[in-house]
Every structure is written in C-alpha cells, then in structure tokens.
PDB file of C-alpha atoms in Angstrom:
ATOM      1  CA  UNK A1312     -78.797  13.635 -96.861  1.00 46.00           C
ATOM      2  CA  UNK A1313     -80.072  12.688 -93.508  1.00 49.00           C
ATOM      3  CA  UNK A1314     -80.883   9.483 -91.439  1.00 48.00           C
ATOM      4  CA  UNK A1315     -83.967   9.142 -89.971  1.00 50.00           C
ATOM      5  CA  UNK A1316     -84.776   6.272 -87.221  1.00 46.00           C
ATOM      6  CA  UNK A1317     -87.734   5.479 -85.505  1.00 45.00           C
ATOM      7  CA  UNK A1318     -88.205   3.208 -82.666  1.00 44.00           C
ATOM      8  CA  UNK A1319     -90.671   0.779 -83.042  1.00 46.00           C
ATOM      9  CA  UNK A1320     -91.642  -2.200 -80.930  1.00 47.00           C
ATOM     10  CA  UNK A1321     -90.645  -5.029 -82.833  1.00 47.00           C
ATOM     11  CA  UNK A1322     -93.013  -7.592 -81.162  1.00 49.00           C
ATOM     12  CA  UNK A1323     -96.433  -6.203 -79.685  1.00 48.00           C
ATOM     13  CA  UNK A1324     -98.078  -6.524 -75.906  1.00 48.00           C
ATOM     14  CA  UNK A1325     -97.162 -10.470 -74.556  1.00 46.00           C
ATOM     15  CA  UNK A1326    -100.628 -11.961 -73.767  1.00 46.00           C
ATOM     16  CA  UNK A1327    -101.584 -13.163 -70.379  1.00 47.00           C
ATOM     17  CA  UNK A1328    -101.664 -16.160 -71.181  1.00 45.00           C
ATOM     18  CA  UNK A1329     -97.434 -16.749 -72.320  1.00 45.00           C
ATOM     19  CA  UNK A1330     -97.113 -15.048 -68.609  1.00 44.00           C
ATOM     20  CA  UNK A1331     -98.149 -17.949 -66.978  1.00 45.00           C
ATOM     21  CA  UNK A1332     -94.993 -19.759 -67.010  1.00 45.00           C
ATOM     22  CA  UNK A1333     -92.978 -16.930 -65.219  1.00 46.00           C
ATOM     23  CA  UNK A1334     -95.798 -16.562 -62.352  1.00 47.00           C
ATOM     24  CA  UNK A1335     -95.470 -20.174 -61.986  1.00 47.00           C
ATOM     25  CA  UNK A1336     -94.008 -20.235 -58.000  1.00 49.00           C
ATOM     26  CA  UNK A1337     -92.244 -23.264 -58.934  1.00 48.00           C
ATOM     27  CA  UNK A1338     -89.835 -21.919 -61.428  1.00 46.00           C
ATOM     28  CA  UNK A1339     -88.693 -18.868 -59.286  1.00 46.00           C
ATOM     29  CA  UNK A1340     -87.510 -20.617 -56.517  1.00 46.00           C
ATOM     30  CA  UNK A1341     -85.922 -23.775 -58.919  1.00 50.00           C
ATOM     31  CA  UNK A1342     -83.634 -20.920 -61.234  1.00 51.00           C
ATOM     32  CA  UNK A1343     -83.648 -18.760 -57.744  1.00 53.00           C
ATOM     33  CA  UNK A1344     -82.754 -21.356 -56.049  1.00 55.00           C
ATOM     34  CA  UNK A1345     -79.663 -23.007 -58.499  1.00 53.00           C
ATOM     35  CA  UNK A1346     -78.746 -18.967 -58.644  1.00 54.00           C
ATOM     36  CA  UNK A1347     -78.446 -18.496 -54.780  1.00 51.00           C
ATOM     37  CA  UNK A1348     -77.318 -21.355 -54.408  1.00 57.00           C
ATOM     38  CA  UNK A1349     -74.338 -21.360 -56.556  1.00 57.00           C
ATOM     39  CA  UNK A1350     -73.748 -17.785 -55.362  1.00 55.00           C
ATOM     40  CA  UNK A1351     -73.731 -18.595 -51.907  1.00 54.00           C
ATOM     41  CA  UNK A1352     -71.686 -21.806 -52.427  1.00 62.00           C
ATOM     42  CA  UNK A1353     -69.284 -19.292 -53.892  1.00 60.00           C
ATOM     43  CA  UNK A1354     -69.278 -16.924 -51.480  1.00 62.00           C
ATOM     44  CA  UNK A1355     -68.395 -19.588 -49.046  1.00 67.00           C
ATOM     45  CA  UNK A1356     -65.744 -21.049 -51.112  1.00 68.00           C
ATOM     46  CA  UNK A1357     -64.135 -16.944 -51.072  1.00 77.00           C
ATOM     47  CA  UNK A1358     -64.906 -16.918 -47.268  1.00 80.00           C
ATOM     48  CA  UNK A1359     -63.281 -20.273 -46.245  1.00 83.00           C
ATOM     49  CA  UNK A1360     -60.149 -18.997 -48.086  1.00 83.00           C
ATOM     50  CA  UNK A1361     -60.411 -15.670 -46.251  1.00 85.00           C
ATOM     51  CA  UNK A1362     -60.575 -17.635 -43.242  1.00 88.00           C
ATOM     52  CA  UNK A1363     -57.842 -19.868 -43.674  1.00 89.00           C
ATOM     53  CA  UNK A1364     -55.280 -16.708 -44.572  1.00 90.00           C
ATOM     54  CA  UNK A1365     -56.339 -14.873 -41.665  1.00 92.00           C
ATOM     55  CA  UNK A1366     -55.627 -18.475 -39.568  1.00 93.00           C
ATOM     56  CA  UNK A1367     -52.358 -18.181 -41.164  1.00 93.00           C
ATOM     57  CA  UNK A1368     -51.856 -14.715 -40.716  1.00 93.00           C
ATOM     58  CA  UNK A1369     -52.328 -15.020 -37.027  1.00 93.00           C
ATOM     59  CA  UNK A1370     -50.212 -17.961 -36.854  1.00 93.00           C
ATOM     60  CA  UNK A1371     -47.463 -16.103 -38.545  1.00 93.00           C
ATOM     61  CA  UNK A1372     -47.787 -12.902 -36.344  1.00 94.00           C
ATOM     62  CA  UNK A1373     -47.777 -14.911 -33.008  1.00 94.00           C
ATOM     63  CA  UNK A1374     -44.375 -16.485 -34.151  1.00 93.00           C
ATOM     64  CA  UNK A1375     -42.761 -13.732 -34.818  1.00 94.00           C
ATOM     65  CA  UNK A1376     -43.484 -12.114 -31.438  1.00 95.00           C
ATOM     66  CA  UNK A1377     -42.540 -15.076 -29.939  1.00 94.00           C
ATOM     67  CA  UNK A1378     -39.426 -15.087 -32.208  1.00 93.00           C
ATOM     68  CA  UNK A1379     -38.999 -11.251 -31.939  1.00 94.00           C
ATOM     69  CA  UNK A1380     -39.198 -12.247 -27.696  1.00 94.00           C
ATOM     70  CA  UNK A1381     -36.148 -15.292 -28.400  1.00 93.00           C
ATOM     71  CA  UNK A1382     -33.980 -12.399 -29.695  1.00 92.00           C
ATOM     72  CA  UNK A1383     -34.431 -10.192 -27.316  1.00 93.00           C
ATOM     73  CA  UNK A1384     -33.950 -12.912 -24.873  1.00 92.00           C
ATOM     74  CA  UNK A1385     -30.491 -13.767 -26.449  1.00 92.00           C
ATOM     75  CA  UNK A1386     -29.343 -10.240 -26.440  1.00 92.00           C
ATOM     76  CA  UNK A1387     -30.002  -9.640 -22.991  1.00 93.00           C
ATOM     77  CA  UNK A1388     -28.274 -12.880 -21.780  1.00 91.00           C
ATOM     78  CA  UNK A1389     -25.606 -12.064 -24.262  1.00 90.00           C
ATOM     79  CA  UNK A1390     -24.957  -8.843 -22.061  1.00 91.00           C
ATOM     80  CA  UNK A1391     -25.460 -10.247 -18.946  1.00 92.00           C
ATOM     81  CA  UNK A1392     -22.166 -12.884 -19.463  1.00 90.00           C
ATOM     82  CA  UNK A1393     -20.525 -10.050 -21.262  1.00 90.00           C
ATOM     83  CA  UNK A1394     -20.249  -8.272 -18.135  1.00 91.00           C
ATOM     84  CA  UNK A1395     -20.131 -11.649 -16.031  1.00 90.00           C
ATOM     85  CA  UNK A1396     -16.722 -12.456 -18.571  1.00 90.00           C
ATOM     86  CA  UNK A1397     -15.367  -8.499 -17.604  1.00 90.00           C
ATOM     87  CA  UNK A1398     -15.965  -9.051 -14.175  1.00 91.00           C
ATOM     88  CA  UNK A1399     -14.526 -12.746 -14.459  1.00 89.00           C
ATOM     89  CA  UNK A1400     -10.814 -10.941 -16.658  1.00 89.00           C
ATOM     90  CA  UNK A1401     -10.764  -8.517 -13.772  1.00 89.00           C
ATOM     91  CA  UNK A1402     -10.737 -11.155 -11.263  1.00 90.00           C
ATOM     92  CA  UNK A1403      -7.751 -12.856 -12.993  1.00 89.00           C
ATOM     93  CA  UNK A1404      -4.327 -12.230 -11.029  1.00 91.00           C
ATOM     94  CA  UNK A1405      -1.652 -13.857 -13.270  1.00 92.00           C
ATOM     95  CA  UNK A1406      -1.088 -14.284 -17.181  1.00 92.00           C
ATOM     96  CA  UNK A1407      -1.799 -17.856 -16.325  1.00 92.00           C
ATOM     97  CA  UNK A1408      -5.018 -17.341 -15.098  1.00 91.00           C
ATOM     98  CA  UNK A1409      -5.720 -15.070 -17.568  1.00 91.00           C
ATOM     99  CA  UNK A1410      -5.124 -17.266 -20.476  1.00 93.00           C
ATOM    100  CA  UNK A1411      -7.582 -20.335 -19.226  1.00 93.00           C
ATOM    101  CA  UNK A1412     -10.391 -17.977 -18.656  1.00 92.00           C
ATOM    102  CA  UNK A1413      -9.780 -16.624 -22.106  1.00 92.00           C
ATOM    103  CA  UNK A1414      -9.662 -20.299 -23.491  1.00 92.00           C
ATOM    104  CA  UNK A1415     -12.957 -21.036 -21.231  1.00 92.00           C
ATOM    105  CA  UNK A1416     -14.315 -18.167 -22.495  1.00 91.00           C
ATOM    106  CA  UNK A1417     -13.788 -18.924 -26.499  1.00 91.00           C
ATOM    107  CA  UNK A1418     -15.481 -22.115 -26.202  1.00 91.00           C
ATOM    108  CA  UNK A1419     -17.951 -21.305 -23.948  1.00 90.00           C
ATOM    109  CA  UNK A1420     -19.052 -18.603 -26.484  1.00 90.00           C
ATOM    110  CA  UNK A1421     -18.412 -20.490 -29.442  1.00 90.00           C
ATOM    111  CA  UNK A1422     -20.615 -22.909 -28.461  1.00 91.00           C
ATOM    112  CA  UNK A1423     -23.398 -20.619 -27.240  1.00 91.00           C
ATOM    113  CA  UNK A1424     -23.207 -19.096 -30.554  1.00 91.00           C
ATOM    114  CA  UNK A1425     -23.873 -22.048 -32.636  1.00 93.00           C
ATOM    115  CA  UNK A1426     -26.701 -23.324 -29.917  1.00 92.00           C
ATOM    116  CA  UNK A1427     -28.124 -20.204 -29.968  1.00 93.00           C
ATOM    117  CA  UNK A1428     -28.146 -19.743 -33.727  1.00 93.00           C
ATOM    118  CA  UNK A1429     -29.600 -23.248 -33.849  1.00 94.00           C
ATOM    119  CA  UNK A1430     -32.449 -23.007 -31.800  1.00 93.00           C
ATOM    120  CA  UNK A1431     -33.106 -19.218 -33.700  1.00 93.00           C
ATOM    121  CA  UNK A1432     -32.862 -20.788 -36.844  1.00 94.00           C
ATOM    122  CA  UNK A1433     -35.433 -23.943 -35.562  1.00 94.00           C
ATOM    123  CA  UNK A1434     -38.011 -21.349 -33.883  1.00 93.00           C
ATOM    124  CA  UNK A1435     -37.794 -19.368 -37.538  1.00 93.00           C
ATOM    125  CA  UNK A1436     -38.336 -22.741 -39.900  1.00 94.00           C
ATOM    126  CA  UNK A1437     -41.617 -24.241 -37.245  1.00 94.00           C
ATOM    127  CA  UNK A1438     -42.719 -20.435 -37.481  1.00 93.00           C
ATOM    128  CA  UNK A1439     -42.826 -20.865 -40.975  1.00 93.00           C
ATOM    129  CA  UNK A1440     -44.159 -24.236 -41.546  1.00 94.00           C
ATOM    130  CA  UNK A1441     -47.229 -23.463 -38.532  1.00 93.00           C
ATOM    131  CA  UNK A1442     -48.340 -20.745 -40.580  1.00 93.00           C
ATOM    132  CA  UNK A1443     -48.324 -22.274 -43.973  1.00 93.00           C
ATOM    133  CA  UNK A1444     -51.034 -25.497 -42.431  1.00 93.00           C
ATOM    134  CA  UNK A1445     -53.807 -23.544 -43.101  1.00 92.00           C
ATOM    135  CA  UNK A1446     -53.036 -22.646 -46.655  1.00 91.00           C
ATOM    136  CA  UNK A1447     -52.004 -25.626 -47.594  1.00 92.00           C
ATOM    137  CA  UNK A1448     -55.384 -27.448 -45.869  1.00 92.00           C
ATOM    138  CA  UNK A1449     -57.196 -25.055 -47.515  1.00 90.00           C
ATOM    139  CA  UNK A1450     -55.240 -25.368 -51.138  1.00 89.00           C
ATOM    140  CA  UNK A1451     -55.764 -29.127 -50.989  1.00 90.00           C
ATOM    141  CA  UNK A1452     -59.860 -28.767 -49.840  1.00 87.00           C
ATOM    142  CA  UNK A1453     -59.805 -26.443 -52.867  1.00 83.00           C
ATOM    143  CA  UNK A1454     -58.201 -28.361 -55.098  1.00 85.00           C
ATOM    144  CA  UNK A1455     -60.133 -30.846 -54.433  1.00 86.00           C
ATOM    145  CA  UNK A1456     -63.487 -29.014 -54.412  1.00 81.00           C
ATOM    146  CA  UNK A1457     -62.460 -28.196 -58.123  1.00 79.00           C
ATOM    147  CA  UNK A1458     -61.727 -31.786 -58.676  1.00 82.00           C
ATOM    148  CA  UNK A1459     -65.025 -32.771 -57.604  1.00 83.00           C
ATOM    149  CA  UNK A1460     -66.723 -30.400 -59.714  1.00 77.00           C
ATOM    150  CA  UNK A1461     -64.874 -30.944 -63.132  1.00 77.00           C
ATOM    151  CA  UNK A1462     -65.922 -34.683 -62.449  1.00 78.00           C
ATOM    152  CA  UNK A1463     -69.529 -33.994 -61.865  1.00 65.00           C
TER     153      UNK A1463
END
C-alpha cells in the first residue's frame, strides 16, 4: 500500500485589490518603524551595557598598574633600608649600640609594615569600588529602564 500526496494551493491567486493594504506607504513605515525601532532601542540598551563594562574594565586595569607600580615601589624601598639597616649594624661599635639600633630597627619596620600594608590594602579596596561605578550606574539605569517598561 502506498501514500500518495499532492501539493495543491489551498487558496488561489490574491486579487489586486486585498493588495492594497500592504502597498499602503503608511503601514510599512508604522510596523517598520515600531520594528526598528524596538530593535534599535535594543541594540542600544546591549551597547550601553557594553560600554559601561569596558568603562569598568579600563578602570580596573589602570588600578592595577597603578597598584602593580605601589608594590614595586614598596619592594624597592624595602631593599633600599635593608641595605641602609646592614650598613647602619656594621657601623655599630659596641653590644650597646648594637642593641638600640636593633630595637630602632624592630619598630621602625614594624610600623612600616602595618603602614605599608594599610595603604596596599586601601589602594586595592578604591581599585575595586572605582571599577564597579559603572556597573552599578548602569545596573540601576537598567533596572530602571525595565521598571519603566513593565509600568507602561
């Protein structure tokens, strides 16, 4: 047993006259219009998010070099009193001496550390919180974009 189909129009030639409508220039530039318009409303809405990530991004990269530059910055200054505190022990001609520019030393360094690691840990946290603006403008314009919308 075997199936045979045959394609048939279902509905015959549209008459000029139902055509009308569509070559009305009215209606392609109305739908058109809504179309492109909601298309290129979206495409902004992608491209204003774009542009606030790469804001952040470039935010976030120029911290980093600058913190990347801080480090560097301690570690050279931490070798240059390294040697300044070897040159300083050489200089030292009794026990005496020795001792109070030991117990300089220790608090000097102590207290270098935790200024150091203070101002590291500051520079890291504004690095952080610069970058985010942009996002976080651009979450709240979204959000309320969305907002708007639902409403409407």
């Amino acid at each position: 047993m075997t199936a045979k189909a045959t394609l048939e129009p279902t509905a015959g030639p549209t008459p000029a006259a139902d055509t009308e409508v569509e070559a009305s220039p009215a209606l392609p530039f109305t739908v058109g219009g809504v179309a492109f318009t909601a298309f290129f409303d979206g495409f902004g809405f992608g491209a204003r998010n774009v542009d606030a990530m790469m804001k952040s991004r470039t935010i976030l990269a120029r911290g980093v070099r600058a913190f990347n530059d801080a480090s560097l910055g301690v570690a050279l200054m931490s070798v240059e009193q390294a040697s300044a505190a070897a040159k300083g022990i050489s200089n030292c001609r009794t026990v005496a001496d020795w001792v109070d520019f030991r117990n300089c030393l220790v608090k000097f360094s102590a207290a270098r550390m935790v200024g150091t690691a203070c101002m590291l840990s500051n520079m890291a946290v504004q690095v952080a919180e610069d970058a985010s603006v942009p996002l976080t403008r651009r979450m709240s314009a979204t959000l309320d974009e969305v907002a708007t919308a639902s409403v409407a």
